Coordinates of C-alpha atoms in Angstrom, one line a residue:
Chain A
M1 CA -63.9 27.7 -71.2
K2 CA -62.9 24.7 -69.1
K3 CA -60.2 23.8 -71.5
K4 CA -58.7 27.3 -71.1
I5 CA -58.7 27.0 -67.4
I6 CA -57.0 23.6 -67.5
G7 CA -54.5 25.0 -69.9
I8 CA -53.6 27.9 -67.6
M9 CA -53.4 25.5 -64.6
L10 CA -51.0 23.2 -66.6
F11 CA -48.9 26.2 -67.6
L12 CA -48.7 27.4 -64.0
G13 CA -47.8 23.9 -62.9
L14 CA -45.0 23.7 -65.3
M15 CA -43.7 27.0 -64.2
V16 CA -43.6 26.0 -60.6
I17 CA -42.0 22.5 -60.9
P18 CA -38.5 23.8 -61.9
S19 CA -38.5 26.2 -59.0
F20 CA -39.1 23.3 -56.7
L21 CA -36.3 21.4 -58.2
N22 CA -34.0 24.4 -57.7
A23 CA -35.0 24.6 -54.1
S24 CA -34.2 21.0 -53.3
D25 CA -30.8 21.5 -55.0
V26 CA -30.1 24.4 -52.7
A27 CA -31.2 22.4 -49.6
K28 CA -28.7 19.7 -50.6
E29 CA -25.9 22.1 -50.8
N30 CA -26.7 23.6 -47.4
L31 CA -26.8 20.1 -45.9
N32 CA -23.5 19.3 -47.3
Q33 CA -22.0 22.5 -45.8
D34 CA -23.4 21.9 -42.3
Y35 CA -22.8 18.3 -42.0
K36 CA -19.3 16.8 -42.1
S37 CA -19.0 13.1 -42.4
K38 CA -18.3 11.4 -39.0
S39 CA -17.2 8.0 -38.1
V40 CA -19.6 5.8 -36.0
S41 CA -17.5 6.3 -32.9
E42 CA -17.5 10.0 -33.4
L43 CA -21.3 9.9 -33.7
F44 CA -21.6 8.1 -30.4
V45 CA -19.3 10.5 -28.7
S46 CA -21.2 13.5 -29.8
L47 CA -24.5 11.8 -28.7
Y48 CA -22.9 11.1 -25.3
E49 CA -21.8 14.7 -25.0
S50 CA -25.4 15.8 -25.3
T51 CA -26.7 13.4 -22.6
G52 CA -27.8 14.4 -19.1
I53 CA -25.3 12.0 -17.7
N54 CA -22.4 13.9 -19.2
A55 CA -23.9 17.3 -18.2
M56 CA -24.1 16.1 -14.6
I57 CA -20.7 14.3 -14.4
N58 CA -18.7 16.9 -16.3
P59 CA -20.0 20.3 -15.2
V60 CA -18.7 23.3 -17.1
E61 CA -16.6 25.7 -15.0
G62 CA -18.0 29.2 -14.8
L63 CA -21.3 28.5 -16.6
I64 CA -23.6 31.4 -16.4
S65 CA -27.3 30.8 -16.7
H66 CA -29.6 33.8 -17.2
G67 CA -27.2 36.1 -15.5
I68 CA -26.6 33.9 -12.5
P69 CA -23.2 32.0 -12.2
V70 CA -23.9 28.3 -11.6
S71 CA -21.4 26.5 -9.5
T72 CA -20.2 23.1 -10.6
F73 CA -21.9 21.5 -7.6
N74 CA -25.3 22.9 -8.7
Q75 CA -24.8 21.6 -12.2
G76 CA -24.3 18.0 -11.0
A77 CA -25.0 16.8 -7.5
G78 CA -27.2 19.8 -6.6
K79 CA -29.6 18.9 -9.3
V80 CA -29.8 15.3 -8.1
V81 CA -30.4 16.6 -4.5
M82 CA -33.2 18.8 -5.8
M83 CA -34.8 16.0 -7.7
A84 CA -34.7 13.9 -4.6
I85 CA -36.4 16.7 -2.6
C86 CA -39.1 16.9 -5.4
F87 CA -39.7 13.2 -5.1
V88 CA -40.0 13.5 -1.3
L89 CA -42.7 16.2 -1.9
I90 CA -44.5 13.9 -4.4
Y91 CA -44.3 11.1 -1.9
L92 CA -45.8 13.3 0.8
A93 CA -48.6 14.4 -1.5
I94 CA -49.5 10.9 -2.7
A95 CA -48.9 8.8 0.4
K96 CA -49.7 11.3 3.2
G97 CA -52.2 13.4 1.4
F98 CA -50.5 16.8 2.2
E99 CA -52.1 19.4 -0.1
P100 CA -51.7 17.1 -3.1
L101 CA -53.4 19.6 -5.4
L102 CA -50.5 22.0 -4.9
L103 CA -47.6 19.8 -4.0
I104 CA -47.8 17.6 -7.0
P105 CA -47.6 20.4 -9.6
I106 CA -45.0 22.2 -7.6
A107 CA -42.8 19.1 -7.1
F108 CA -43.1 18.1 -10.7
G109 CA -42.3 21.6 -11.8
G110 CA -39.2 21.4 -9.7
F111 CA -38.3 18.1 -11.1
L112 CA -38.6 19.5 -14.7
A113 CA -36.7 22.6 -13.8
N114 CA -33.7 20.5 -12.7
I115 CA -33.3 18.6 -15.9
P116 CA -29.9 19.4 -17.3
V117 CA -29.4 20.8 -20.9
A118 CA -33.2 21.1 -21.7
D119 CA -33.5 24.4 -19.7
I120 CA -37.2 24.1 -19.2
A121 CA -37.3 26.8 -16.5
G122 CA -35.3 29.2 -18.7
P123 CA -37.1 32.2 -20.4
E124 CA -37.6 30.1 -23.5
G125 CA -38.7 26.9 -21.7
F126 CA -42.4 26.3 -21.1
L127 CA -42.1 26.7 -17.3
G128 CA -40.2 30.0 -17.8
I129 CA -43.0 31.2 -20.1
L130 CA -45.7 30.3 -17.6
F131 CA -43.7 32.0 -14.8
N132 CA -43.3 35.2 -16.6
M133 CA -46.9 35.3 -17.8
G134 CA -48.5 34.6 -14.5
I135 CA -46.2 35.0 -11.5
S136 CA -43.8 37.8 -12.4
S137 CA -46.8 39.8 -13.4
G138 CA -48.7 38.8 -10.2
L139 CA -51.6 37.6 -12.2
F140 CA -52.1 34.0 -11.0
P141 CA -52.5 34.8 -7.2
L142 CA -55.3 37.2 -8.1
M143 CA -57.1 34.7 -10.2
I144 CA -56.8 32.2 -7.3
F145 CA -58.3 34.9 -5.0
M146 CA -61.3 35.2 -7.4
G147 CA -61.8 31.5 -7.1
V148 CA -61.5 31.6 -3.3
G149 CA -64.0 34.4 -3.2
A150 CA -66.4 32.3 -5.3
M151 CA -65.9 29.4 -3.0
T152 CA -66.2 31.1 0.4
D153 CA -69.4 31.6 2.3
F154 CA -68.8 34.7 4.5
G155 CA -72.1 34.0 6.4
P156 CA -70.4 32.9 9.7
L157 CA -68.4 36.1 9.7
L158 CA -71.5 38.2 9.0
A159 CA -73.4 36.4 11.8
N160 CA -70.8 37.2 14.4
P161 CA -68.5 40.0 13.0
K162 CA -66.5 40.3 16.2
T163 CA -64.7 37.1 15.5
A164 CA -63.0 39.0 12.6
L165 CA -60.6 40.4 15.3
L166 CA -59.2 37.0 15.8
G167 CA -58.3 37.0 12.1
G168 CA -56.4 40.2 12.8
A169 CA -54.5 38.9 15.8
A170 CA -53.3 35.9 13.9
Q171 CA -51.4 38.3 11.6
L172 CA -49.0 38.9 14.5
G173 CA -47.0 36.0 13.2
I174 CA -46.2 37.9 10.0
F175 CA -44.7 40.9 11.8
G176 CA -43.0 38.8 14.5
T177 CA -41.2 37.0 11.7
I178 CA -40.1 40.1 10.1
V179 CA -38.4 41.0 13.4
G180 CA -37.0 37.5 13.5
A181 CA -35.5 37.8 10.1
A182 CA -34.0 41.1 11.0
I183 CA -32.5 39.5 14.1
L184 CA -31.1 36.6 12.1
T185 CA -29.5 39.1 9.7
E186 CA -27.9 41.2 12.5
Y187 CA -26.6 38.3 14.5
T188 CA -25.6 35.6 12.1
G189 CA -22.9 35.9 9.5
F190 CA -24.1 33.7 6.7
I191 CA -27.8 34.7 6.4
N192 CA -28.4 38.0 4.9
F193 CA -31.9 39.3 4.4
S194 CA -32.8 42.8 3.4
L195 CA -35.9 44.4 5.0
K196 CA -37.9 43.6 1.8
D197 CA -36.8 40.0 2.0
A198 CA -37.8 39.9 5.6
C199 CA -41.3 41.2 4.8
A200 CA -41.8 38.7 2.0
I201 CA -40.8 35.9 4.4
G202 CA -43.0 37.1 7.2
I203 CA -46.1 36.9 5.1
I204 CA -45.7 33.1 5.2
G205 CA -47.1 33.5 8.7
G206 CA -50.5 34.5 7.2
A207 CA -50.7 30.9 5.9
D208 CA -52.0 32.2 2.7
G209 CA -50.2 30.8 -0.4
P210 CA -51.5 33.2 -3.1
T211 CA -50.8 36.3 -0.8
S212 CA -47.3 35.1 -0.1
I213 CA -46.6 34.7 -3.8
F214 CA -48.2 38.1 -4.6
V215 CA -46.0 39.9 -2.0
A216 CA -42.8 37.9 -2.8
T217 CA -43.0 38.7 -6.5
R218 CA -43.1 42.4 -5.6
L219 CA -40.6 42.5 -2.8
A220 CA -38.2 39.5 -3.1
P221 CA -38.5 37.8 -6.5
D222 CA -35.2 35.9 -5.8
L223 CA -36.7 34.2 -2.8
L224 CA -40.0 33.3 -4.4
G225 CA -39.3 29.6 -4.8
A226 CA -38.4 29.0 -1.2
I227 CA -41.2 31.3 0.1
A228 CA -43.9 29.6 -2.0
V229 CA -42.7 26.1 -1.1
A230 CA -42.6 27.0 2.6
A231 CA -46.0 28.7 2.5
Y232 CA -47.7 25.8 0.9
S233 CA -45.9 23.2 2.9
Y234 CA -47.0 24.9 6.2
M235 CA -50.5 25.2 4.9
A236 CA -50.5 21.5 4.4
L237 CA -49.0 20.9 7.8
V238 CA -51.7 22.9 9.7
P239 CA -53.2 19.8 11.3
I240 CA -49.8 18.9 12.7
I241 CA -48.4 22.2 13.7
Q242 CA -51.4 23.8 15.3
P243 CA -52.8 21.3 17.9
P244 CA -49.8 21.3 20.3
I245 CA -49.8 25.1 20.4
M246 CA -53.6 25.1 20.9
K247 CA -53.3 22.6 23.8
A248 CA -50.4 24.5 25.4
L249 CA -52.2 27.8 25.5
T250 CA -55.7 26.8 26.6
T251 CA -57.1 25.1 29.7
K252 CA -59.5 22.2 29.7
E253 CA -62.4 24.4 30.9
E254 CA -61.7 26.9 28.0
R255 CA -61.7 24.1 25.5
L256 CA -65.1 22.9 26.8
I257 CA -66.8 26.3 26.2
K258 CA -69.9 26.0 24.1
M259 CA -70.7 29.0 21.9
E260 CA -74.1 30.4 21.1
Q261 CA -75.6 29.3 17.8
L262 CA -75.0 31.7 15.0
R263 CA -78.0 33.7 13.7
E264 CA -79.2 33.3 10.2
V265 CA -77.8 35.7 7.7
S266 CA -80.1 37.2 5.0
K267 CA -79.2 36.9 1.3
L268 CA -79.1 40.7 1.0
E269 CA -76.4 40.9 3.7
K270 CA -74.3 38.4 1.8
I271 CA -74.6 40.3 -1.4
I272 CA -73.7 43.7 0.1
F273 CA -70.8 42.3 2.1
P274 CA -68.2 42.2 -0.8
I275 CA -69.1 45.7 -1.8
T276 CA -68.8 47.0 1.8
V277 CA -65.3 45.4 2.2
M278 CA -64.3 46.9 -1.2
I279 CA -65.4 50.4 -0.1
L280 CA -63.4 50.1 3.2
C281 CA -60.4 48.9 1.3
I282 CA -60.6 51.7 -1.2
L283 CA -60.8 54.3 1.6
I284 CA -58.0 52.9 3.8
L285 CA -55.6 50.8 1.8
P286 CA -55.8 50.9 -2.0
D287 CA -52.6 48.8 -2.1
A288 CA -54.6 45.8 -1.0
T289 CA -57.4 46.3 -3.6
P290 CA -56.0 43.9 -6.2
L291 CA -56.3 41.0 -3.8
I292 CA -59.5 42.2 -2.0
G293 CA -61.0 43.2 -5.3
A294 CA -60.5 39.8 -6.9
L295 CA -61.9 38.2 -3.7
A296 CA -64.9 40.5 -3.7
F297 CA -65.6 40.0 -7.3
G298 CA -65.6 36.2 -6.9
N299 CA -67.8 36.5 -3.8
L300 CA -70.3 38.9 -5.4
A301 CA -70.6 36.5 -8.4
R302 CA -71.4 33.7 -5.9
E303 CA -73.8 35.5 -3.7
S304 CA -75.7 37.4 -6.3
G305 CA -77.0 34.1 -7.6
V306 CA -77.7 35.4 -11.1
V307 CA -74.3 34.5 -12.7
K308 CA -74.1 30.9 -11.6
R309 CA -72.1 30.0 -14.8
L310 CA -69.4 32.5 -14.0
S311 CA -69.1 31.7 -10.3
D312 CA -69.1 28.1 -11.1
T313 CA -66.3 28.6 -13.6
M314 CA -64.3 30.6 -11.1
E315 CA -64.6 28.2 -8.3
N316 CA -63.9 25.1 -10.4
A317 CA -62.4 25.3 -13.9
L318 CA -60.6 28.6 -13.6
I319 CA -59.0 27.9 -10.2
N320 CA -58.0 24.5 -11.3
I321 CA -56.3 25.7 -14.4
V322 CA -54.5 28.5 -12.5
T323 CA -53.5 26.0 -9.8
I324 CA -51.8 23.8 -12.4
F325 CA -49.9 26.7 -14.0
L326 CA -49.1 28.3 -10.6
G327 CA -47.8 25.1 -9.2
L328 CA -45.6 24.3 -12.1
S329 CA -44.2 27.7 -12.4
V330 CA -43.5 28.0 -8.6
G331 CA -41.8 24.6 -9.0
S332 CA -39.6 26.1 -11.7
K333 CA -38.0 28.1 -8.9
L334 CA -36.8 24.9 -7.3
A335 CA -33.8 24.9 -9.6
A336 CA -30.7 23.9 -7.6
E337 CA -28.8 27.2 -8.2
K338 CA -31.7 29.2 -6.7
F339 CA -32.8 26.8 -3.9
L340 CA -29.7 25.3 -2.4
V341 CA -28.5 28.5 -0.6
P342 CA -28.3 29.2 3.2
E343 CA -31.2 31.6 2.9
T344 CA -33.6 28.8 2.1
L345 CA -33.0 27.1 5.4
G346 CA -33.6 30.5 7.2
I347 CA -36.9 30.9 5.3
I348 CA -38.1 27.4 6.3
V349 CA -37.2 28.0 9.9
L350 CA -38.7 31.5 10.0
G351 CA -41.8 30.3 8.2
L352 CA -42.4 27.8 10.9
I353 CA -41.9 30.4 13.6
A354 CA -44.3 32.8 11.7
F355 CA -46.9 30.2 11.5
S356 CA -46.7 29.2 15.2
M357 CA -46.8 32.8 16.3
G358 CA -49.9 33.5 14.2
T359 CA -51.6 30.5 15.8
A360 CA -50.6 31.7 19.3
G361 CA -51.7 35.3 18.5
G362 CA -55.2 34.2 17.5
I363 CA -55.6 32.0 20.5
L364 CA -54.5 34.6 23.0
M365 CA -56.8 37.2 21.4
A366 CA -59.7 34.7 21.7
K367 CA -58.9 34.3 25.4
V368 CA -59.0 38.1 25.9
M369 CA -62.3 38.3 24.0
N370 CA -63.7 35.5 26.2
K371 CA -62.8 37.5 29.3
F372 CA -64.4 40.8 28.2
S373 CA -67.2 39.9 25.9
K374 CA -70.8 39.2 26.9
H375 CA -71.0 36.0 24.8
K376 CA -68.5 33.3 25.6
V377 CA -65.7 32.6 23.1
N378 CA -64.0 29.3 22.9
P379 CA -60.2 30.1 22.5
L380 CA -59.8 27.2 20.1
I381 CA -61.4 29.2 17.3
G382 CA -58.6 31.7 17.6
S383 CA -56.1 29.5 15.9
A384 CA -58.4 29.6 12.8
G385 CA -57.4 33.2 12.3
V386 CA -54.5 32.1 10.1
S387 CA -56.1 32.1 6.7
A388 CA -55.6 28.5 5.6
V389 CA -59.3 28.0 4.6
P390 CA -60.9 25.8 5.6
M391 CA -58.2 23.6 7.1
A392 CA -57.6 25.8 10.1
A393 CA -61.3 25.9 11.0
R394 CA -61.5 22.2 10.8
V395 CA -58.6 21.8 13.1
S396 CA -60.3 24.0 15.7
N397 CA -63.5 21.9 15.3
K398 CA -61.5 18.7 15.7
E399 CA -59.7 19.9 18.9
G400 CA -63.0 21.0 20.4
M401 CA -64.6 17.7 19.7
K402 CA -61.8 15.9 21.3
E403 CA -62.8 17.4 24.6
D404 CA -66.5 17.3 24.1
P405 CA -67.8 15.4 21.1
T406 CA -71.1 17.4 21.0
N407 CA -69.3 20.8 20.8
M408 CA -69.4 21.8 17.1
L409 CA -67.0 24.8 16.6
L410 CA -66.7 24.6 12.8
M411 CA -69.1 27.4 11.9
H412 CA -67.7 29.6 14.7
A413 CA -64.2 29.0 13.5
M414 CA -65.1 29.8 9.9
G415 CA -65.6 33.5 10.9
P416 CA -62.0 34.1 12.0
N417 CA -60.8 31.9 9.2
V418 CA -62.3 34.0 6.4
A419 CA -61.4 37.2 8.3
G420 CA -57.8 35.8 8.3
V421 CA -57.9 35.9 4.5
I422 CA -59.0 39.5 4.5
G423 CA -56.5 40.2 7.3
S424 CA -53.5 38.9 5.4
A425 CA -54.5 40.7 2.3
V426 CA -54.6 43.9 4.3
V427 CA -51.1 43.1 5.7
A428 CA -49.9 42.5 2.1
G429 CA -51.2 46.0 1.3
V430 CA -49.4 47.5 4.3
L431 CA -46.1 45.9 3.4
L432 CA -46.4 46.9 -0.3
S433 CA -47.2 50.4 0.7
I434 CA -44.1 50.6 2.9
F435 CA -41.7 50.0 0.0
K436 CA -43.4 52.2 -2.5
Chain B
M1 CA -26.2 56.2 8.4
E2 CA -26.5 52.5 9.2
V3 CA -30.2 51.4 9.4
N4 CA -30.9 49.2 12.4
L5 CA -33.0 46.4 10.9
I6 CA -34.4 45.3 14.2
V7 CA -35.7 48.8 15.1
E8 CA -37.2 49.2 11.6
S9 CA -38.9 45.8 11.7
L10 CA -40.4 46.7 15.2
K11 CA -41.8 49.9 13.6
F12 CA -43.4 47.8 10.9
L13 CA -44.9 45.6 13.6
V14 CA -46.6 48.6 15.2
L15 CA -47.7 50.0 11.9
G16 CA -49.0 46.7 10.5
M17 CA -50.8 45.4 13.5
S18 CA -52.5 48.8 14.1
T19 CA -53.6 49.0 10.5
V20 CA -55.0 45.5 10.4
F21 CA -56.9 46.0 13.6
M22 CA -58.1 49.4 12.5
F23 CA -59.4 47.9 9.3
L24 CA -61.0 45.0 11.0
V25 CA -62.6 47.0 13.8
L26 CA -64.0 49.4 11.2
M27 CA -65.3 46.4 9.3
V28 CA -66.9 44.9 12.4
V29 CA -68.6 48.2 13.2
V30 CA -69.8 48.7 9.6
L31 CA -71.0 45.1 9.3
E32 CA -73.0 45.3 12.6
L33 CA -74.5 48.6 11.5
Q34 CA -75.3 47.2 8.1
A35 CA -76.9 44.1 9.7
K36 CA -79.1 46.3 11.9
I37 CA -80.2 48.4 9.0
I38 CA -80.9 45.4 6.8
L39 CA -82.8 43.5 9.5
K40 CA -84.9 46.6 10.3
Y41 CA -85.8 47.7 6.7
F42 CA -85.5 44.5 4.8
P43 CA -86.5 41.7 7.2
P44 CA -86.1 38.2 5.7
K45 CA -89.4 36.6 4.7
E46 CA -90.6 34.1 7.3
V47 CA -90.2 30.7 5.8
S48 CA -91.4 27.6 7.7
V49 CA -88.5 25.3 6.9
Y50 CA -90.1 22.3 8.5
N51 CA -93.2 22.2 6.3
S52 CA -91.4 22.9 3.1
T53 CA -89.0 20.0 3.6
Q54 CA -91.7 17.7 4.6
E55 CA -93.7 18.5 1.4
L56 CA -90.5 18.1 -0.6
S57 CA -89.7 14.7 0.9
Q58 CA -93.3 13.6 0.3
K59 CA -93.1 14.7 -3.3
D60 CA -89.9 12.9 -3.7
N61 CA -91.4 9.8 -2.2
F62 CA -94.2 9.9 -4.7
T63 CA -91.8 10.1 -7.6
V64 CA -89.8 7.2 -6.2
V65 CA -93.0 5.1 -5.8
A66 CA -94.1 6.0 -9.3
A67 CA -90.7 5.0 -10.7
I68 CA -90.8 1.6 -8.8
A69 CA -94.3 0.9 -9.9
A70 CA -93.5 1.7 -13.5
S71 CA -90.4 -0.6 -13.5
I72 CA -92.4 -3.4 -11.9
Q73 CA -95.1 -3.0 -14.6
S74 CA -92.6 -3.1 -17.4
Y75 CA -90.8 -6.1 -15.9
K76 CA -94.2 -8.0 -15.7
K77 CA -95.0 -7.1 -19.3
K78 CA -91.6 -8.4 -20.4
S79 CA -91.9 -11.6 -18.5
K80 CA -95.3 -12.3 -20.0
Q81 CA -93.9 -12.0 -23.5

């Protein structure tokens, strides 16, 4: 029996070997057809022609990359300029500690996207694949929102729901900026924003990176790179931009106001909260339900206390993975031909205005509330209505402590801060519903 | 007809801010109502925080003391050998 099997194996083996020999013959012939003999100097010249140096020094006239004509400037010097910008961002992240978790992936993504020849940000490059998978589809911002929901304690908001109105007032910046973008378009010749573009830019004023990306992918995909970079940069700059505005709009007496201690919030209230918000959102603004829904899911997982493994994954592993992908693929939009246009400058200026107006709106609303409400409200917590969680609340706390080191505003500021997240998601829903 | 961008954007401002405030005011009202209902029908159980933490810290102290005692003993044993 064994002998028979061995015999069959041998027979099969003999049958196969000649076919292998034939195959290698064919391969040799192919090789000879593709490859022409070259001299050593020719070999070096062709290697040089494939280098990045050549691609940057000798740009091709009229090159079209994925449907966009690329100017000779953007093939050479433009790429170098963009790489320099990316290194500035990396420097800011490492040396100054500006949102390093986001700026490093974004800046490195931008660096990769500007490499000549390799086309990493193209549809076949890995950044392009990530971009199409998560950003064009609007998936990554939602996953980030899940993580934010799983991280956020809505207790301070539940303890004093009125402070949610501050989170609403801070959204003024968004709409003020839309008006600003319209004015720029009407009165300057070189900047040209459509209404959709204006809305996508305005949302930077919400100081909410994922929401900005979510809206920009729907309304102005071309401006996504500049909008995302502006949104995240201003989020990182909260501690620098906000304090002067806060000082200018409040008096010393107002900054010294002490607020009543917050009541304790029961576990049941916290569990019901995400469901309540969902129901309101479903009734009034279904367009905002993707964002609010993801937030509510994450928060329910957290507060229910029975799915620790899931909420733990959402607030750590998942959000970290998505942040890496999101950062890199946002960075891929920092390619020279997309970024070095006059519109970018407009977006960066308008983003700053949006942000400052949002801060001012929150503070003014807090002053009004202080006048009319039974309980005193320190206007400093108004600035936390922009949704950069928890940075904005920390800034309020810090400014309060500068005047009176015993005045702890952090918990009071967290209320408007988390309401700001909900507020900007609602605004996103409104803007998306306008252009349906 | 030419659309005046500025007028349109001002309309958005009115629409957007009123929607956001409407949503948040509604949320405030619902949350306050909800808090009242929950506090009335499902009051949180009274927990004396002070005692429980004290007990906990005492327990912790005992374990720490036990650990120190054990390590001293084992060290003495070793040094005898």
